[in-house]
Structure formats: structure tokens, C-alpha cells
Coordinates of C-alpha atoms in Angstrom, one line a residue:
Chain A
X21 CA 62.7 -110.2 71.7
X22 CA 60.4 -108.1 73.5
X23 CA 62.9 -108.1 76.3
X24 CA 65.4 -106.5 74.2
X25 CA 63.1 -103.5 73.3
X26 CA 62.0 -103.0 76.7
X27 CA 65.6 -103.0 78.2
X28 CA 66.8 -100.7 75.1
X29 CA 64.1 -98.0 75.9
X30 CA 64.1 -98.5 79.6
X31 CA 68.0 -97.9 79.7
X32 CA 68.0 -95.2 77.1
X33 CA 65.2 -93.2 79.0
X34 CA 66.8 -93.7 82.2
X35 CA 70.2 -92.5 80.8
X36 CA 68.5 -89.5 79.2
X37 CA 66.8 -88.6 82.3
X38 CA 69.6 -89.1 84.7
X39 CA 71.9 -86.8 82.2
X40 CA 69.4 -84.3 81.8
X41 CA 68.5 -84.1 85.7
X42 CA 72.3 -84.2 86.3
X43 CA 72.9 -81.2 83.9
X44 CA 70.0 -79.2 85.3
X45 CA 71.3 -79.4 88.7
X46 CA 74.7 -79.0 87.6
X47 CA 73.8 -76.0 86.1
X48 CA 72.2 -74.7 89.0
X49 CA 74.9 -75.5 91.4
X50 CA 78.1 -74.3 89.3
X51 CA 76.2 -71.1 87.8
X52 CA 78.6 -68.5 87.6
X53 CA 77.2 -65.1 88.1
X54 CA 78.2 -62.5 85.3
X55 CA 77.4 -59.0 85.1
X56 CA 74.0 -59.1 82.8
X57 CA 75.4 -55.6 81.6
X58 CA 78.3 -57.2 79.9
X59 CA 76.3 -59.3 77.9
X60 CA 73.7 -56.3 77.0
X61 CA 76.6 -54.3 75.8
X62 CA 77.9 -56.9 74.0
X63 CA 75.0 -57.6 72.0
X64 CA 75.1 -54.0 71.0
X65 CA 78.7 -53.7 69.8
X66 CA 79.4 -54.6 66.1
X67 CA 81.0 -58.0 66.9
X68 CA 83.9 -57.8 64.2
X69 CA 86.4 -58.2 67.2
X70 CA 88.5 -55.7 65.3
X71 CA 90.6 -54.7 68.2
X72 CA 90.5 -51.2 67.3
X73 CA 89.7 -50.2 70.8
X74 CA 92.8 -52.0 72.1
X75 CA 90.9 -55.0 73.6
X76 CA 91.3 -58.4 72.3
X77 CA 87.7 -58.5 71.2
X78 CA 84.2 -56.9 71.8
X79 CA 83.6 -59.0 74.6
X80 CA 87.1 -57.6 76.3
X81 CA 85.8 -53.9 75.4
X82 CA 82.5 -54.9 76.9
X83 CA 84.2 -55.7 80.4
X84 CA 86.3 -52.9 80.3
X85 CA 82.9 -50.6 79.8
X86 CA 81.5 -52.2 82.8
X87 CA 84.8 -51.9 84.8
X88 CA 84.8 -48.1 83.8
X89 CA 88.2 -48.3 82.2
X90 CA 86.8 -47.2 78.9
X91 CA 84.6 -44.7 77.3
X92 CA 81.7 -46.0 75.3
X93 CA 82.6 -44.0 72.2
X94 CA 86.1 -45.6 72.0
X95 CA 84.5 -48.2 69.7
X96 CA 84.8 -46.4 66.5
X97 CA 83.0 -49.1 64.0
X98 CA 79.8 -48.8 66.5
X99 CA 79.5 -45.0 66.1
X100 CA 77.6 -42.5 68.1
X101 CA 74.3 -44.5 68.2
X102 CA 75.9 -47.5 69.7
X103 CA 77.8 -45.2 72.4
X104 CA 74.5 -43.6 73.2
X105 CA 72.9 -46.6 73.8
X106 CA 76.0 -48.2 75.9
X107 CA 76.0 -45.0 78.0
X108 CA 72.2 -45.7 78.7
X109 CA 73.0 -49.1 80.0
X110 CA 75.8 -47.9 82.1
X111 CA 74.2 -44.7 83.3
X112 CA 77.2 -42.5 82.1
X113 CA 77.0 -39.5 79.4
X114 CA 78.3 -40.3 76.1
X115 CA 80.8 -37.7 74.9
X116 CA 79.9 -36.9 71.1
X117 CA 82.6 -37.9 68.8
X118 CA 82.7 -37.4 65.2
X119 CA 82.9 -40.6 63.1
X120 CA 85.9 -41.0 61.1
X121 CA 87.1 -42.7 57.9
X122 CA 90.6 -43.7 56.9
X123 CA 92.1 -42.4 53.8
X124 CA 95.1 -43.7 51.7
X125 CA 97.6 -40.8 51.2
X126 CA 98.5 -41.8 47.8
X127 CA 96.8 -42.7 44.3
X128 CA 100.0 -43.8 42.2
X129 CA 99.9 -47.2 42.2
X130 CA 100.7 -48.3 38.7
X131 CA 100.9 -44.5 37.6
X132 CA 104.3 -44.3 39.6
X133 CA 107.4 -45.6 37.4
X134 CA 108.3 -49.2 38.8
X135 CA 111.8 -49.6 40.3
X136 CA 112.3 -53.3 41.1
X137 CA 110.5 -56.2 40.2
X138 CA 109.7 -58.2 43.7
X139 CA 108.5 -61.5 44.4
X140 CA 109.6 -62.1 48.1
X141 CA 107.1 -62.3 51.0
X142 CA 104.0 -60.7 50.0
X143 CA 103.6 -58.1 52.9
X144 CA 104.4 -54.3 52.9
X145 CA 106.4 -54.7 56.0
X146 CA 108.5 -57.4 54.5
X147 CA 109.3 -55.3 51.6
X148 CA 110.1 -52.3 53.6
X149 CA 112.6 -54.1 55.4
X150 CA 114.3 -55.2 52.0
X151 CA 114.1 -51.7 50.6
X152 CA 112.1 -48.7 50.3
X153 CA 109.4 -49.4 47.8
X154 CA 108.6 -51.4 44.5
X155 CA 108.1 -48.1 42.7
X156 CA 110.4 -45.1 42.3
X157 CA 108.3 -43.1 45.0
X158 CA 109.6 -43.7 48.5
X159 CA 106.7 -42.2 50.0
X160 CA 103.7 -44.0 48.1
X161 CA 101.6 -46.9 48.4
X162 CA 103.5 -50.4 48.0
X163 CA 100.2 -52.1 46.9
X164 CA 101.1 -55.6 48.6
X165 CA 97.9 -55.0 50.5
X166 CA 99.0 -55.6 54.1
X167 CA 96.0 -53.0 55.3
X168 CA 93.4 -54.7 53.0
X169 CA 94.2 -57.9 54.8
X170 CA 94.2 -56.1 58.4
X171 CA 90.9 -54.5 57.8
X172 CA 88.3 -56.4 59.7
X173 CA 85.5 -54.9 57.6
X174 CA 86.7 -55.5 54.2
X175 CA 86.8 -51.9 53.5
X176 CA 90.1 -51.8 51.5
X177 CA 90.5 -53.0 48.1
X178 CA 93.6 -53.4 46.2
X179 CA 93.3 -51.7 42.7
X180 CA 96.0 -51.4 40.0
X181 CA 98.9 -51.9 42.8
X182 CA 97.0 -49.4 45.2
X183 CA 95.1 -49.6 48.3
X184 CA 91.6 -47.7 47.9
X185 CA 89.3 -47.2 50.8
X186 CA 85.5 -48.1 50.6
X187 CA 84.1 -45.0 52.7
X188 CA 80.6 -46.4 52.8
X189 CA 82.5 -49.8 54.6
X190 CA 85.0 -48.2 56.5
X191 CA 84.1 -47.6 60.1
X192 CA 87.3 -45.6 61.3
X193 CA 88.7 -48.5 63.4
X194 CA 92.1 -47.5 62.8
X195 CA 93.4 -51.3 62.1
X196 CA 95.0 -50.3 58.7
X197 CA 96.8 -47.0 60.0
X198 CA 99.0 -49.2 61.9
X199 CA 99.3 -52.0 59.4
X200 CA 100.9 -49.4 56.9
X201 CA 104.7 -49.3 56.9
X202 CA 104.7 -46.3 54.9
X203 CA 102.5 -44.5 57.3
X204 CA 100.3 -43.0 54.5
X205 CA 96.9 -44.3 55.9
X206 CA 95.1 -41.5 57.9
X207 CA 92.0 -41.1 59.8
X208 CA 89.8 -37.9 58.9
X209 CA 86.6 -36.8 59.9
X210 CA 83.9 -38.8 58.0
X211 CA 82.2 -35.3 56.5
X212 CA 85.7 -34.6 55.2
X213 CA 85.2 -35.4 51.4
X214 CA 88.1 -33.5 49.6
X215 CA 91.3 -35.1 50.6
X216 CA 95.1 -34.6 49.4
X217 CA 95.9 -38.3 48.3
X218 CA 99.8 -37.7 48.2
X219 CA 102.3 -38.0 50.9
X220 CA 105.4 -37.1 48.9
X221 CA 107.9 -34.6 50.2
X222 CA 109.8 -34.5 47.3
X223 CA 110.1 -31.3 45.2
X224 CA 107.8 -31.0 42.3
X225 CA 110.4 -31.8 39.8
X226 CA 111.2 -34.9 41.5
X227 CA 107.7 -35.9 41.9
X228 CA 106.9 -35.3 38.0
X229 CA 109.6 -37.4 36.9
X230 CA 108.2 -40.6 38.6
X231 CA 104.5 -40.1 39.3
X232 CA 101.3 -38.8 37.1
X233 CA 99.4 -38.0 40.1
X234 CA 101.7 -36.7 42.7
X235 CA 101.5 -33.3 44.7
X236 CA 104.1 -31.2 43.1
X237 CA 103.5 -28.5 45.5
X238 CA 102.7 -26.0 43.1
X239 CA 100.4 -24.2 45.4
X240 CA 97.5 -23.7 42.8
X241 CA 95.1 -25.4 45.5
X242 CA 96.2 -23.0 48.5
X243 CA 95.5 -19.9 46.0
X244 CA 92.3 -21.0 44.8
X245 CA 90.9 -22.2 48.1
X246 CA 88.0 -19.9 49.2
X247 CA 88.4 -20.4 52.8
X248 CA 92.1 -20.5 53.0
X249 CA 92.0 -24.1 54.3
X250 CA 95.3 -25.3 52.4
X251 CA 99.0 -25.0 53.0
X252 CA 102.1 -26.1 51.6
X253 CA 104.4 -28.0 54.0
X254 CA 107.6 -29.5 52.7
X255 CA 106.2 -29.5 49.1
X256 CA 103.0 -31.2 50.0
X257 CA 99.6 -29.6 50.4
X258 CA 97.7 -30.0 53.6
X259 CA 94.0 -29.6 54.2
X260 CA 92.8 -28.3 57.6
X261 CA 89.8 -30.4 58.2
X262 CA 88.4 -27.9 60.4
X263 CA 88.1 -24.9 57.8
X264 CA 87.4 -26.9 54.9
X265 CA 84.2 -26.8 53.3
X266 CA 84.4 -29.5 50.7
X267 CA 83.7 -27.0 47.9
X268 CA 85.8 -29.2 45.5
X269 CA 87.6 -26.1 43.9
X270 CA 90.9 -27.5 44.7
X271 CA 90.4 -30.9 43.4
X272 CA 89.3 -29.4 40.2
X273 CA 92.1 -26.9 39.9
X274 CA 95.0 -29.6 40.9
X275 CA 97.2 -30.1 37.8
X276 CA 98.2 -33.5 38.7
X277 CA 94.8 -34.6 40.2
X278 CA 96.5 -35.6 43.2
X279 CA 93.5 -34.2 45.4
X280 CA 90.6 -36.8 45.5
X281 CA 86.7 -35.3 45.7
X282 CA 84.8 -38.0 47.4
X283 CA 81.5 -36.3 47.2
X284 CA 79.0 -38.4 45.4
X285 CA 77.8 -35.9 42.8
X286 CA 78.5 -32.2 42.4
X287 CA 75.3 -29.8 41.8
X288 CA 75.5 -27.1 39.1
X289 CA 74.6 -23.5 39.5
X290 CA 71.3 -22.0 37.6
X291 CA 70.8 -18.3 37.0
X292 CA 67.4 -17.4 37.3
X293 CA 65.5 -14.7 35.3
X294 CA 65.6 -12.1 38.3
X295 CA 69.7 -11.8 36.9
X296 CA 70.3 -8.2 36.2
X297 CA 74.0 -8.9 34.9
X298 CA 75.9 -7.0 37.8
X299 CA 78.5 -9.7 36.7
X300 CA 79.8 -10.4 40.4
X301 CA 79.6 -14.0 39.6
X302 CA 81.7 -13.7 36.7
X303 CA 84.3 -12.0 38.9
X304 CA 84.3 -14.9 41.5
X305 CA 83.8 -18.1 39.5
X306 CA 87.4 -19.9 39.5
X307 CA 86.6 -21.9 36.3
X308 CA 85.3 -19.0 34.2
X309 CA 81.9 -20.9 34.0
X310 CA 79.8 -18.0 33.7
X311 CA 79.1 -16.2 30.5
X312 CA 77.0 -13.1 29.7
X313 CA 76.9 -9.3 28.7
X314 CA 77.2 -6.8 31.6
X315 CA 73.8 -5.8 32.5
X316 CA 72.1 -8.7 30.4
X317 CA 70.9 -11.8 31.7
X318 CA 74.3 -14.5 32.5
X319 CA 74.4 -18.4 32.0
X320 CA 76.1 -21.1 33.5
X321 CA 78.4 -23.2 31.3
X322 CA 77.5 -26.3 32.9
X323 CA 80.6 -28.5 31.6
X324 CA 82.9 -26.0 33.7
X325 CA 80.7 -25.6 36.8
X326 CA 81.7 -27.7 39.6
X327 CA 78.9 -26.3 41.9
X328 CA 81.1 -24.7 44.4
X329 CA 78.5 -22.2 45.2
X330 CA 80.6 -19.3 45.2
X331 CA 78.5 -17.2 42.7
X332 CA 75.4 -17.9 44.8
X333 CA 76.9 -15.8 47.8
X334 CA 78.0 -12.8 45.7
X335 CA 74.8 -12.5 43.7
X336 CA 73.3 -9.4 44.3
X337 CA 69.8 -10.3 43.0
X338 CA 69.6 -13.7 44.8
X339 CA 69.2 -15.2 41.2
X340 CA 71.5 -18.3 41.5
X341 CA 70.4 -21.6 42.8
X342 CA 72.6 -24.5 43.3
X343 CA 70.7 -27.9 42.3
X344 CA 70.8 -31.0 40.2
X345 CA 73.1 -33.6 42.2
X346 CA 71.1 -36.4 43.5
X347 CA 73.0 -37.9 46.5
X348 CA 74.6 -34.5 47.2
X349 CA 74.3 -33.7 50.9
X350 CA 76.3 -30.8 51.6
X351 CA 75.5 -31.0 55.6
X352 CA 76.3 -34.9 55.8
Chain B
X7 CA 100.1 -105.2 85.5
X8 CA 101.7 -105.6 82.2
X9 CA 103.7 -102.4 81.8
X10 CA 104.9 -103.7 78.3
X11 CA 101.3 -103.7 76.8
X12 CA 100.3 -100.4 78.3
X13 CA 103.6 -98.8 76.7
X14 CA 102.6 -100.7 73.4
X15 CA 99.1 -99.2 73.5
X16 CA 100.4 -95.7 74.2
X17 CA 103.1 -95.8 71.5
X18 CA 100.3 -97.2 69.0
X19 CA 97.6 -94.5 69.7
X20 CA 100.3 -91.7 69.5
X21 CA 102.4 -92.6 66.5
X22 CA 101.4 -96.0 64.7
X23 CA 97.6 -95.4 64.7
X24 CA 97.6 -91.5 65.1
X25 CA 93.9 -90.6 65.3
X26 CA 94.1 -87.8 63.0
X27 CA 96.9 -89.0 60.3
X28 CA 96.2 -92.4 60.3
X29 CA 92.8 -93.1 61.3
X30 CA 91.7 -89.8 60.0
X31 CA 89.3 -89.2 62.7
X32 CA 88.6 -85.5 64.1
X33 CA 89.8 -83.9 60.9
X34 CA 87.3 -81.0 61.4
X35 CA 89.2 -79.7 64.3
X36 CA 92.5 -80.6 62.7
X37 CA 91.9 -78.1 59.8
X38 CA 89.7 -75.6 61.8
X39 CA 91.7 -74.9 64.8
X40 CA 95.1 -75.4 63.6
X41 CA 95.8 -71.8 62.0
X42 CA 97.5 -70.6 65.4
X43 CA 99.9 -72.5 67.7
X44 CA 98.2 -71.3 71.0
X45 CA 94.9 -72.2 70.0
X46 CA 96.0 -75.5 68.6
X47 CA 97.8 -76.0 72.4
X48 CA 94.3 -75.3 74.1
X49 CA 92.4 -77.5 71.9
X50 CA 94.8 -80.4 72.2
X51 CA 94.7 -80.2 75.8
X52 CA 90.9 -80.0 75.8
X53 CA 90.7 -83.2 73.6
X54 CA 93.3 -85.0 76.2
X55 CA 91.0 -84.1 78.7
X56 CA 87.7 -85.2 77.3
X57 CA 89.1 -88.1 75.6
X58 CA 90.5 -89.7 79.0
X59 CA 87.4 -88.6 80.6
X60 CA 85.0 -90.2 77.7
X61 CA 87.1 -93.5 77.9
X62 CA 86.5 -94.0 81.5
X63 CA 82.9 -93.1 81.6
X64 CA 82.1 -95.1 78.3
X65 CA 83.8 -98.1 80.0
X66 CA 81.5 -98.2 82.6
X67 CA 78.5 -97.6 80.7
X68 CA 79.3 -100.3 78.1
X69 CA 80.3 -102.9 81.0
X70 CA 77.9 -102.1 83.7
X71 CA 74.8 -101.1 81.8
X72 CA 74.7 -102.1 78.0
X73 CA 76.3 -105.5 78.2
X74 CA 74.4 -106.6 81.2
X75 CA 70.9 -106.0 79.5
X76 CA 72.3 -107.5 76.1
X77 CA 71.8 -104.3 74.2
X78 CA 75.3 -103.5 73.0
X79 CA 74.0 -102.3 69.5
X80 CA 73.0 -99.4 71.5
X81 CA 76.7 -98.2 72.2
X82 CA 76.8 -95.5 69.5
X83 CA 73.7 -93.4 70.8
X84 CA 74.4 -94.3 74.2
X85 CA 78.2 -93.1 73.7
X86 CA 77.2 -89.9 71.9
X87 CA 74.7 -89.3 74.8
X88 CA 77.5 -89.7 77.5
X89 CA 80.1 -87.7 75.9
X90 CA 77.9 -84.8 75.1
X91 CA 76.7 -84.8 78.7
X92 CA 80.1 -85.0 79.8
X93 CA 81.4 -82.2 78.1
X94 CA 78.7 -80.2 79.1
X95 CA 79.1 -81.1 82.9
X96 CA 83.1 -80.6 82.5
X97 CA 82.6 -77.1 81.2
X98 CA 80.5 -76.2 83.8
X99 CA 82.8 -77.3 86.5
X100 CA 85.6 -75.6 85.0
X101 CA 83.9 -72.2 84.4
X102 CA 82.8 -72.5 88.1
X103 CA 86.2 -73.8 89.7
X104 CA 89.1 -72.5 87.4
X105 CA 88.2 -69.2 85.6
X106 CA 91.6 -69.1 83.8
X107 CA 91.3 -72.6 82.9
X108 CA 88.0 -71.9 81.5
X109 CA 89.2 -69.0 79.3
X110 CA 92.0 -71.2 77.7
X111 CA 90.0 -74.5 77.3
X112 CA 86.3 -73.2 77.6
X113 CA 85.8 -72.2 73.9
X114 CA 87.1 -75.3 72.8
X115 CA 85.4 -77.4 74.8
X116 CA 81.7 -77.3 72.9
X117 CA 83.5 -78.1 69.8
X118 CA 84.6 -81.3 71.1
X119 CA 81.0 -82.5 72.0
X120 CA 80.4 -84.2 68.5
X121 CA 84.1 -84.6 67.7
X122 CA 84.3 -87.8 65.9
X123 CA 87.8 -88.7 67.5
X124 CA 86.2 -88.8 70.9
X125 CA 83.6 -91.2 69.9
X126 CA 86.2 -93.1 67.9
X127 CA 88.2 -93.9 70.9
X128 CA 85.3 -94.9 73.1
X129 CA 84.2 -97.3 70.2
X130 CA 87.8 -98.6 69.6
X131 CA 88.2 -99.3 73.6
X132 CA 85.3 -101.6 73.3
X133 CA 86.5 -103.1 69.9
X134 CA 89.9 -104.0 71.4
X135 CA 88.1 -105.4 74.6
X136 CA 90.7 -103.2 76.8
X137 CA 90.5 -103.6 80.5
X138 CA 89.8 -100.4 82.7
X139 CA 93.6 -99.4 83.0
X140 CA 94.1 -100.1 79.2
X141 CA 91.3 -98.0 78.3
X142 CA 92.3 -95.2 80.2
X143 CA 96.0 -95.4 78.8
X144 CA 94.4 -95.7 75.5
X145 CA 92.3 -92.8 75.7
X146 CA 95.0 -90.5 77.1
X147 CA 97.3 -91.4 74.2
X148 CA 95.1 -91.0 71.4
X149 CA 94.7 -87.4 73.1
X150 CA 98.3 -87.1 73.2
X151 CA 98.5 -88.2 69.6
X152 CA 95.7 -85.8 68.3
X153 CA 97.4 -82.8 70.1
X154 CA 100.9 -83.6 68.5
X155 CA 99.2 -83.9 65.0
X156 CA 97.4 -80.5 65.8
X157 CA 100.5 -78.8 67.1
X158 CA 102.5 -79.7 64.2
X159 CA 100.0 -78.9 61.7
X160 CA 99.7 -75.3 63.2
X161 CA 103.3 -75.0 63.3
X162 CA 103.5 -75.7 59.5
X163 CA 100.4 -73.6 58.7
X164 CA 102.1 -70.4 60.9
X165 CA 105.0 -70.9 58.4
X166 CA 103.0 -71.2 55.3
X167 CA 101.1 -68.1 56.1
X168 CA 104.7 -66.3 55.3
X169 CA 105.2 -68.5 52.1
X170 CA 104.7 -67.4 48.6
X171 CA 101.8 -70.0 47.8
X172 CA 100.2 -69.8 44.4
X173 CA 96.9 -67.8 44.8
X174 CA 94.7 -70.7 44.0
X175 CA 96.2 -72.9 46.6
X176 CA 96.4 -70.3 49.6
X177 CA 94.6 -71.1 52.7
X178 CA 92.6 -74.2 53.0
X179 CA 93.8 -76.1 49.8
X180 CA 97.4 -75.9 50.7
X181 CA 96.7 -77.0 54.4
X182 CA 94.8 -80.1 52.7
X183 CA 97.9 -80.9 51.1
X184 CA 100.1 -80.6 54.1
X185 CA 97.9 -82.9 56.1
X186 CA 98.3 -85.4 53.2
X187 CA 101.9 -85.2 53.5
X188 CA 102.0 -85.6 57.1
X189 CA 100.0 -88.4 57.0
X190 CA 102.3 -90.1 54.5
X191 CA 105.4 -89.3 57.0
X192 CA 103.4 -91.0 59.9
X193 CA 102.9 -94.2 57.7
X194 CA 106.7 -94.3 58.3
X195 CA 105.9 -95.3 62.1
X196 CA 104.0 -98.1 60.9
X197 CA 107.6 -100.1 61.0
X198 CA 107.5 -99.4 64.8
X199 CA 105.0 -102.4 65.0
X200 CA 106.7 -105.0 63.0
X201 CA 108.6 -106.9 65.8

């Protein structure tokens, strides 16, 4: 009996020792030299393996970085901070690149008149092969969610037959842009909070007949823009992201609500007691939000004010302050 | 050498007693790595390789270490030890000698370390009291059978991706149903054994 115990313990111990030593020796003998920078960089990268950089995964990107084939800031999800730290490891300079965010150029969804009932293969590409769209608008979002499926960060949600990007979760990798057969997803600089959410090139009348929230090309936004950053092209408003100051006037003025304003909260204007009643602010306000007698103290109708700040800039007495929006960070 | 017997062992392990579909061993990689055909092939080849190697080594360990000392009851723990070591060792050798093979097999090798199908083949070899050649053939064919099941499953799942599956069944649930149907289909091969 004791023999069995002895043999068991001995043989297992011996096997364990032999295998352990064997593996230890083999690890030394067959050790493969790997560039340690690859491991360090892979550690820094987001690890989502989204492929936005064009490589199969973060490891592939890290190898390409070490080989010097790509720039550290080609990783959109990583952002500037990651790029800088990678650049430090590689000993190169990281070029600044603005963070980008994806937007869907359509907010129609179920607010567009339906055209067909579709029950085929559940991807946007399959539908486009069959016909133009489920709904009457041939430019708009199909709503079958190919972009949401393509998004490696779960930043796109399908709501009421429409893809909606979560700005906070979006890293600007651009995977969705390629997945949309309608080409209505764009990348814009992250600070750009006011966006045209329509891609229809149809004339105003045609748009109005089929969609509640389509751009009808009326040009009201362009006329009201204080920095003249909106132009009309082929019946569609376009924002010049370089000039736009995110004032939000266009979004508030748009008669069809086809411009989205993603500023978390808008502040309001307040007029202090030093107001002498020059009425410059009344002239400049595009929303008739300032009232008062000439020469007397003016007041702001806060229901109408959108906090664009135009009045503050023209006030002769520096009496106007813009305040009151928690979470409003104009410099962001 | 009895070629007929070897052939019977091979057919038995590949079709009649397919490791996945009839013995229900190794279901974890069967469902986990069967989403893409390429990955399934890579995993399949890795399993064939490891099963063959494990069969040989465990044959030696059992007959020349455990049996002489009369401690056959230790075979489970001893085999686990052997297989884990073997897989680790093979992974190192492949990484050193053939980087391209490592890239296609390497990521699947650690998955096999604790695969019950590999342990299963080693135990079955002993249970059936196979000789060395028979052991090797059985291990190799078991791997082939696993690969066939995996590749078939991957092909079906690639197509299911495009099908309009009811929402509550999408993904793994429908894969389970498919696995069940395939298993029933493979039951048809049991007729081969009746002479």
C-alpha cells in the first residue's frame, strides 16, 4: 500500500520536475527576440482592434509604427495623448491632429414617408443592391444598422429607423463611414457641435413632400449666420467647419429642424444695471429676445434667447453677460 | 500490420464516433472558433497536430511510467500535465522555427491546452488498449474528425450570418440548434459499423 503512495508521489514529482525544467530550458533555447517597443506601444493603444488605421489590429499597427511606416497619430481612437506617448517611445515628433467624430447626415428615420416594406437580408448594403431605400428619400439613412454593427466602440445606436452617433463614445476611427452604402456618415472635427443633418440634394418642394426634417434649401441658416460659414450647394446647406463658431443660430432658425445642435446646454444673456438703453443689442438679436425702451434698461426674454452672444459683442456699456449653462464649454 | 483494422479505427474516429458530434467532446472550441472558415481551419490543424502528438506521448507515459509502477489511476492528472507541457513546448518550437506557421496556428495552441477532446483521445487510446501505431492513427483521425465538424459548422455559421434569424435566436442560440442538427445527421454514420 505504502508502495503505491510512494510511487505516485515520486513519479508525479519527477514528471513535474522534468517537464518544468524542460520547459524552462526550451524557453531559453527557443526564445524569440521581439522588439520590446512593439509590446510597449501595444500596451498604450486602445486595444479595440478596430482596424481604423488600416492594419488588422492594434498589434499590426504597433509593428508598423516600430517599422516607421505610419505616424503615431494615425490611431484615431487613441487620440492625441496616446500619440504623444507613442512618439516618446519611438523618439519622433507627433504631429497634432484634431480629434474627429462621426455624424450621420440624416435625421429622418421614421419621419420620412415609407416606400416599401422590406424583409430581406438585414444589412444596408443588401437593400441598396435591391433598390434605393426603404423610405421615399433616396439620400437618407436606411436604418438597418450596418454602421452600428461596424462600430467597434458601440457608439452608434439605432433609434426609430435612424442611426444616431453617441459623441462621447465615438472615437472617430471612421469604420462606419466605409460601412454606409448611402455615404451619409462623415467625420467632422470634434469641437464642431452644430451640424447639418441632411444629405438630400432634392429641391425644397420634393423634400417637404416626403420628409419632416429634411433640408429644403431655403437658405435661412446662411442668411442668419453671423460668420457666414454656411453656403447652399445643390439645395443643401453646408457648414464650413473652419469658420463656424457653434453659436447655434442656424439650428434655432432652421424651419425644418434639419440642423442639429449638440452643444450640451446653451447659456442665456443677462443685461446688467449699467445698461444705458442704446438698443444696439435689440438690433443685432436674431430672435427678438431683447425688450426695453430706448434709453431705459433692457431685459432678455429667456424663452427666446439661445445664448449666441451676438449682443454681448455689440453692447456699448459692456452690460451683457452670457451665463447659466452648466456643461457649456465654448472652448472645448 | 493489419491495414483493415487501422482503416476501421480511422473511419470510426472521423465519422461514426466523431469527437464533437457523437462523443460531445471539445464543444467549447467547436462553438467558439467556428465563426469564420479561416479560423476554423487554423484551429482544426492545430488540434490534429496536438492530438497526434499527445497520443504518442501519453502512450509512452502510460505504458512505460504508470503501468510498471501500478499507478494507472493517476493517468488523468498525468495526461493533463503531459498535454499542457507538450502544447507549451510545441508553441515555443513553432514560434522559433516557423514564424508563418506560428502566426496561423499560434493563437489557437494555448486554447487546446485544456481541451477535453485531447484528453479524451488519450484516455480512449488506453481504454481500447491500442498498440502504438493504432494509437497514432486514432489520435490523428480524431483530429481530422474534429476539423471536419469545425469546418462544416463554420461554413454553416457564415451563411447563417446572412439569414434572417428571429432576434431571440441570433448568435449562439441558433449555433446550438445547428450543432444539434449536425449531431443528428452524423448519427446516420452509425450504420457504417453494422457489418
